[in-house]
Coordinates of N, CA, C and O in Angstrom, one line a residue:
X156 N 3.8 45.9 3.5 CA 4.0 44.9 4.5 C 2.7 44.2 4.9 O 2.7 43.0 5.0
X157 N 1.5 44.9 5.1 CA 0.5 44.7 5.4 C -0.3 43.5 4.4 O -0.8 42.5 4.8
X158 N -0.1 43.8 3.0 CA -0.5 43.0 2.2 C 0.1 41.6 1.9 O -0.4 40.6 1.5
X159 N 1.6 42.0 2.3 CA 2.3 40.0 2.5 C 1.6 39.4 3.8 O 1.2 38.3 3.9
X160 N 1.6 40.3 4.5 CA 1.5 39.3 5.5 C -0.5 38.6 5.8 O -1.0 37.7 6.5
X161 N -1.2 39.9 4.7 CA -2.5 39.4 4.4 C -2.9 38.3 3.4 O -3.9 37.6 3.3
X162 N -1.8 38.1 2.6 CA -1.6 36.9 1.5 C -1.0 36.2 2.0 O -1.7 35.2 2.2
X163 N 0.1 36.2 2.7 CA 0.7 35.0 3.6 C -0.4 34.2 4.4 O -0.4 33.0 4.4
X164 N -1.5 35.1 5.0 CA -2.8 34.5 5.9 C -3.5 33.8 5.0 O -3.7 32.6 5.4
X165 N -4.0 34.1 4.0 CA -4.6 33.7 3.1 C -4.5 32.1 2.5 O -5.2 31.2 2.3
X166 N -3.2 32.5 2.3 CA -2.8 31.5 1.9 C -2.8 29.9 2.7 O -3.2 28.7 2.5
X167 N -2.1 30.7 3.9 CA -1.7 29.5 4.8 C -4.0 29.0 5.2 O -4.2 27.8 5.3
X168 N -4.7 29.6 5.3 CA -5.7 29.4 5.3 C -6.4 28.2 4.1 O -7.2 27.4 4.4
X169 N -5.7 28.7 2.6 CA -6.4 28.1 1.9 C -5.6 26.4 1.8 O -6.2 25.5 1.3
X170 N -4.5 26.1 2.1 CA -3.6 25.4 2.4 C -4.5 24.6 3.1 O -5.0 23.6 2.6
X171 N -4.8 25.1 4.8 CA -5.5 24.2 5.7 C -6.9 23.4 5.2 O -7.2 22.2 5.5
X172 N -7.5 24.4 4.4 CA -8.9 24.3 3.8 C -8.3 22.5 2.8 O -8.7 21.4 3.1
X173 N -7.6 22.7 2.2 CA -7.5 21.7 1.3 C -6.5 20.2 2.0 O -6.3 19.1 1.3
X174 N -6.1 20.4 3.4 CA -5.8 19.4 4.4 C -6.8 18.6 4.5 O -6.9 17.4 4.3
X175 N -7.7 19.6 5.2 CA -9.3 18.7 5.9 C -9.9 17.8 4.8 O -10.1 16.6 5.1
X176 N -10.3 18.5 3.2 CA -11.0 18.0 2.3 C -10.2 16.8 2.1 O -10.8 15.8 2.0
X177 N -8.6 16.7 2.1 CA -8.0 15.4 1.8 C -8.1 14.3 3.3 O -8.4 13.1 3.3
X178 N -7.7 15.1 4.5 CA -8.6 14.3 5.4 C -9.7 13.2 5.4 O -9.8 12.0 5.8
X179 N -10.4 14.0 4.9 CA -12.0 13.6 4.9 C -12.2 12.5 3.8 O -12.9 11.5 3.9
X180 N -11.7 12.7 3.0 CA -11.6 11.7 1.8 C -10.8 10.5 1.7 O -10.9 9.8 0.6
X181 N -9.8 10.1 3.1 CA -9.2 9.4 3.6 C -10.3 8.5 4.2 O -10.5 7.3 4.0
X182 N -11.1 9.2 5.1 CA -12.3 8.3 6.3 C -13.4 7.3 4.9 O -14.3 6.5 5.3
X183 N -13.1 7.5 3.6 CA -13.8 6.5 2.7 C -14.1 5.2 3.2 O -13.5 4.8 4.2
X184 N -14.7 4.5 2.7 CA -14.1 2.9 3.1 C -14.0 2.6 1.8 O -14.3 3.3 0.8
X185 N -13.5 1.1 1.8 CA -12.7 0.9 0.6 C -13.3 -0.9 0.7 O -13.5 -1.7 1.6
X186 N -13.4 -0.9 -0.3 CA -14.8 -2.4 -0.4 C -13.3 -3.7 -1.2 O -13.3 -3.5 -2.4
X187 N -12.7 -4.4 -0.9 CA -11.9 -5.3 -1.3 C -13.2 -6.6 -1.7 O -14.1 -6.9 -1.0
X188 N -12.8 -7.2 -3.0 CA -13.5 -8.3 -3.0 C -12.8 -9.5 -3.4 O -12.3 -9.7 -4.5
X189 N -12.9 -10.4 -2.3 CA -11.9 -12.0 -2.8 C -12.3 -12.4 -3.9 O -13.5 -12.4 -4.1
X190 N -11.2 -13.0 -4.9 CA -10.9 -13.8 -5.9 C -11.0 -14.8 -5.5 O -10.5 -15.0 -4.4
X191 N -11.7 -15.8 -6.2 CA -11.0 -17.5 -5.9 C -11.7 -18.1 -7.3 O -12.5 -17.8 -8.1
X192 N -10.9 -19.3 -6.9 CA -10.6 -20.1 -8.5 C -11.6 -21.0 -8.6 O -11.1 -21.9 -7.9
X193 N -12.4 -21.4 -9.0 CA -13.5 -22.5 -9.9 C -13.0 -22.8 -11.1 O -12.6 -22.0 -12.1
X194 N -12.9 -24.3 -10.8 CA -12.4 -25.0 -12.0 C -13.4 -25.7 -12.4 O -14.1 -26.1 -11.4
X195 N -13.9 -26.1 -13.4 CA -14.9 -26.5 -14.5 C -14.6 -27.8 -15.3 O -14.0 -27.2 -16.3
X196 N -14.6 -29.0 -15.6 CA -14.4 -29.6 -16.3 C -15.1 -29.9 -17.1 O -16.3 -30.2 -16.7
X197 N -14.8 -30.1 -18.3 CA -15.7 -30.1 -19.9 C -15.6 -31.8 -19.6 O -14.7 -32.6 -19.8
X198 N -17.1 -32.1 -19.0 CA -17.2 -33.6 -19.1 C -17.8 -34.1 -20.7 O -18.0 -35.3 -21.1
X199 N -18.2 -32.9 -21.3 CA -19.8 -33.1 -22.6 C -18.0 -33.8 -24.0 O -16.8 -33.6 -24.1
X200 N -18.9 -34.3 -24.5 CA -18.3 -34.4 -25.6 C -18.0 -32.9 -27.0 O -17.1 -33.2 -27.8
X201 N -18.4 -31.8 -27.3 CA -17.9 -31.3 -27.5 C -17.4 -29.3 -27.0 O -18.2 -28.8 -26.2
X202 N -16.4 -28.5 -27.4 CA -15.9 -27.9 -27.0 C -16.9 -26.4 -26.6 O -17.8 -26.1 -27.3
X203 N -16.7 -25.6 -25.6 CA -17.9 -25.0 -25.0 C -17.1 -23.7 -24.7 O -16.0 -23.7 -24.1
X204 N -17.5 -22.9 -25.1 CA -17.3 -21.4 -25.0 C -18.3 -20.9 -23.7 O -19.5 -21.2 -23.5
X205 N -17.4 -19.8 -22.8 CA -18.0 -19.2 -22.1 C -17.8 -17.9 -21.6 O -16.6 -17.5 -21.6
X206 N -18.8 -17.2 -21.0 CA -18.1 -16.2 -20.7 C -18.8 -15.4 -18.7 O -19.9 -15.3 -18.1
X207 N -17.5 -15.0 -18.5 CA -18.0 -14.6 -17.2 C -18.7 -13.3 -16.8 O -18.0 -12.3 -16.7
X208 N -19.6 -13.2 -16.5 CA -20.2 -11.8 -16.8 C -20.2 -10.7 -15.8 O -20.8 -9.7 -15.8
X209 N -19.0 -11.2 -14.5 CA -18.5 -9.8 -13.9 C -17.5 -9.8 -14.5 O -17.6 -8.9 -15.3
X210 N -16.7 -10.2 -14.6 CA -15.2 -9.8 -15.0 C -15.2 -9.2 -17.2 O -14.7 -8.3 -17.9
X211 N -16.3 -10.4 -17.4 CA -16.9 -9.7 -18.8 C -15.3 -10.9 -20.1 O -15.3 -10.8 -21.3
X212 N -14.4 -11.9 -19.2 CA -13.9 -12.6 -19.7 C -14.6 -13.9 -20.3 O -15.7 -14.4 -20.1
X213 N -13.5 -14.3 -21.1 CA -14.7 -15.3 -22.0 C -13.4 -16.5 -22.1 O -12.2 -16.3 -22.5
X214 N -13.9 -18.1 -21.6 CA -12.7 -19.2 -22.3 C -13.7 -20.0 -23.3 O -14.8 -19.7 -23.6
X215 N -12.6 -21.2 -23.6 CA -13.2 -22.1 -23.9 C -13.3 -23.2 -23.4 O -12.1 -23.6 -23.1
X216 N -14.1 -24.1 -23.0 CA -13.7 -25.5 -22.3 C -13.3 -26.7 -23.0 O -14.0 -27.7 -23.3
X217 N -12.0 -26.5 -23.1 CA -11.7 -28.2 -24.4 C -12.9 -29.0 -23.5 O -13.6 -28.7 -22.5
X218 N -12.8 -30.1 -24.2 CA -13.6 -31.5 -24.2 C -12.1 -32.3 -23.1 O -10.9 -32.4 -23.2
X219 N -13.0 -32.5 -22.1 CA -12.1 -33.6 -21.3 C -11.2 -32.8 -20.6 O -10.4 -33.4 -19.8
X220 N -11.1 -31.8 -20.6 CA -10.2 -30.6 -19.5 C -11.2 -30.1 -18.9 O -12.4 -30.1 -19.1
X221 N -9.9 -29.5 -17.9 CA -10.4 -28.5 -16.4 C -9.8 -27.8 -16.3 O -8.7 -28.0 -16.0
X222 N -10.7 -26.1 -16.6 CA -10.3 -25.2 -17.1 C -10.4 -24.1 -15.5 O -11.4 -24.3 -14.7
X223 N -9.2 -23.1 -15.2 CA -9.7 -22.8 -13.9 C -10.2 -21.7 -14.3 O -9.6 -21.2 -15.2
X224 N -11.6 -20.9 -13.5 CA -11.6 -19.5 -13.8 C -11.6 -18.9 -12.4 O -12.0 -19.3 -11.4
X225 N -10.9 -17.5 -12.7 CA -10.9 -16.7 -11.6 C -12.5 -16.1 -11.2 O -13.1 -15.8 -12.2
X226 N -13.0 -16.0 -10.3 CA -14.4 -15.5 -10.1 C -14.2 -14.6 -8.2 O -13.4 -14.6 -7.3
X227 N -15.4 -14.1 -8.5 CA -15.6 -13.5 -7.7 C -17.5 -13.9 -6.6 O -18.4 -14.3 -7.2
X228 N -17.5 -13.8 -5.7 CA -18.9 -14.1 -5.1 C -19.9 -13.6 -5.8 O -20.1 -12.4 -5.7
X229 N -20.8 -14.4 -6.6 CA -21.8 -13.8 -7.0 C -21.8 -13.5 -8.4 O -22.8 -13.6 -9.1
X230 N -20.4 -13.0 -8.9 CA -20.5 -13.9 -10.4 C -20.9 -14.8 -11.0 O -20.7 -15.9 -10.4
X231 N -21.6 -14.9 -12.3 CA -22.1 -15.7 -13.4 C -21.5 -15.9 -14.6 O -21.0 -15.1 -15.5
X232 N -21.6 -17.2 -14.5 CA -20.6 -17.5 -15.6 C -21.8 -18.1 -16.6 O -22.5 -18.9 -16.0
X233 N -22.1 -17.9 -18.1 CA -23.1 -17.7 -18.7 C -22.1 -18.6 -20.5 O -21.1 -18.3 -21.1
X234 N -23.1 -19.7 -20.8 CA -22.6 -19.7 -22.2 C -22.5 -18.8 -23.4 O -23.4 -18.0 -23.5
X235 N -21.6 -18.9 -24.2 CA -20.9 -17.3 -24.9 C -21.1 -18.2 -26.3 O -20.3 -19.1 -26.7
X236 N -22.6 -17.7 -27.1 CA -22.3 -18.2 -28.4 C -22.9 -17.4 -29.5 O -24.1 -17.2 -29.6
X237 N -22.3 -17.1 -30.2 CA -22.2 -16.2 -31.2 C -21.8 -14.9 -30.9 O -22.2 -13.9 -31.5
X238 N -21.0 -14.9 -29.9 CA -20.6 -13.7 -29.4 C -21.7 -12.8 -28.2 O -21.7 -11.8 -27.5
X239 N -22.7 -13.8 -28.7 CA -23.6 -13.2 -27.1 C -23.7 -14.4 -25.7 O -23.3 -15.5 -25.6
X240 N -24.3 -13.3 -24.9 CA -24.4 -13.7 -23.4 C -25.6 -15.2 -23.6 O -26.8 -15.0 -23.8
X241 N -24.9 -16.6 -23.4 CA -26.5 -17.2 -23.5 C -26.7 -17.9 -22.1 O -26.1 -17.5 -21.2
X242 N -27.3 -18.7 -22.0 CA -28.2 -19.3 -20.7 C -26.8 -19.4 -19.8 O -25.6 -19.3 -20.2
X243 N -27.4 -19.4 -18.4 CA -26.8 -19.3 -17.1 C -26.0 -21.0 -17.0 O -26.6 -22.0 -17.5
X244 N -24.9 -21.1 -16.5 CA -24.2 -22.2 -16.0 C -24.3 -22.2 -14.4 O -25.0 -22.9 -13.7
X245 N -23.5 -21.1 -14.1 CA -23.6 -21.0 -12.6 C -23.3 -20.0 -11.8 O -22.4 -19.3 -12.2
X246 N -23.8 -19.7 -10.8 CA -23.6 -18.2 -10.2 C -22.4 -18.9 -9.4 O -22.5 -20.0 -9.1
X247 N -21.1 -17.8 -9.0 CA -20.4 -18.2 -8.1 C -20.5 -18.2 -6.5 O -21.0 -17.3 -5.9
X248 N -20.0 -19.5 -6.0 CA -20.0 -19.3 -4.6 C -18.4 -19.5 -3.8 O -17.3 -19.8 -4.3
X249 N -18.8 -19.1 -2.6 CA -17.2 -19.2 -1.4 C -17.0 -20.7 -1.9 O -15.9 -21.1 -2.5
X250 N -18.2 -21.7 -1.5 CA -17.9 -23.1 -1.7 C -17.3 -23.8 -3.0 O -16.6 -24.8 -2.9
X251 N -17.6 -23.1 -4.3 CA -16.8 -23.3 -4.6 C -14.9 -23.0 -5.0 O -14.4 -22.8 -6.1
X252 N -14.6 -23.0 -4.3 CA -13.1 -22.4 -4.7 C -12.5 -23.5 -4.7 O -12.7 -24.1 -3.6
X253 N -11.7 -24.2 -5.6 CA -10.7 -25.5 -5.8 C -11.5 -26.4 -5.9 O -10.9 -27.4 -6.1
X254 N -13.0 -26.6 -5.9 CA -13.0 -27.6 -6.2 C -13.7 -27.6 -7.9 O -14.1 -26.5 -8.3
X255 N -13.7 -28.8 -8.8 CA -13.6 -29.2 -9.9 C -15.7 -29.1 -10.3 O -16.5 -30.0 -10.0
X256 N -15.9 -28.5 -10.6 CA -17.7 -28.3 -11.2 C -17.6 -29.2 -12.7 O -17.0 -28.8 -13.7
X257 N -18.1 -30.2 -12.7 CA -18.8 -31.0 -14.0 C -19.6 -30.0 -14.8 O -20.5 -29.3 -14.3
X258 N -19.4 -30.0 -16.2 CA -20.2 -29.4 -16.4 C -21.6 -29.8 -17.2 O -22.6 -29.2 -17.6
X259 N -21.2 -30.9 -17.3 CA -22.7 -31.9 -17.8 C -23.6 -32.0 -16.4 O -24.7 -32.5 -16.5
X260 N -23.1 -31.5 -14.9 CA -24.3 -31.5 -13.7 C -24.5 -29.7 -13.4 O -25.0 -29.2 -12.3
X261 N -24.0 -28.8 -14.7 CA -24.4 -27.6 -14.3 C -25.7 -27.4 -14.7 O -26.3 -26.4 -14.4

């Protein structure tokens, strides 16, 4: 009897033990980061590959479209040619969200 009720303590002890630790791992903080949309239009005469280098996606910009990309603050969106990372277009900002970026004035 002695020994149930020494495992019963035990137990119910190591139970509480693993309460607190999930507790505690609850008080985390949790970092959310806004999306927003920059749209780009291919003003150049011909067709332009790119890629975004937080998200790590890649489009292409027809000639004479406006293409939207999802971005994040602080992402760079970089031309993508030969399958590598090449010169900078533009870092993202809050300011842009919806509106339309030329890309013959990036």
């Amino acid at each position: 009897m002695k020994k149930v009720i020494l495992i019963l303590f035990l137990a119910l002890s190591l139970m509480s033990m693993n309460t607190n630790s999930n507790h505690l791992s609850l008080n985390n903080e949790i970092t959310i980061t806004e999306k927003f949309d920059i749209k780009i239009k291919n003003d150049t005469d011909n067709e332009v590959k790119v890629i975004n280098a937080g998200s790590g996606g890649s489009y292409s910009l027809t000639k004479n479209a406006t293409t939207t990309i999802k971005m994040e603050e602080g992402d760079k969106l970089h031309y993508y040619e030969k399958g590598k990372k090449g010169n900078l277009i533009l870092t993202a900002t809050k300011e842009m969200h919806g509106k339309v970026q030329l890309l013959s004035k990036l």
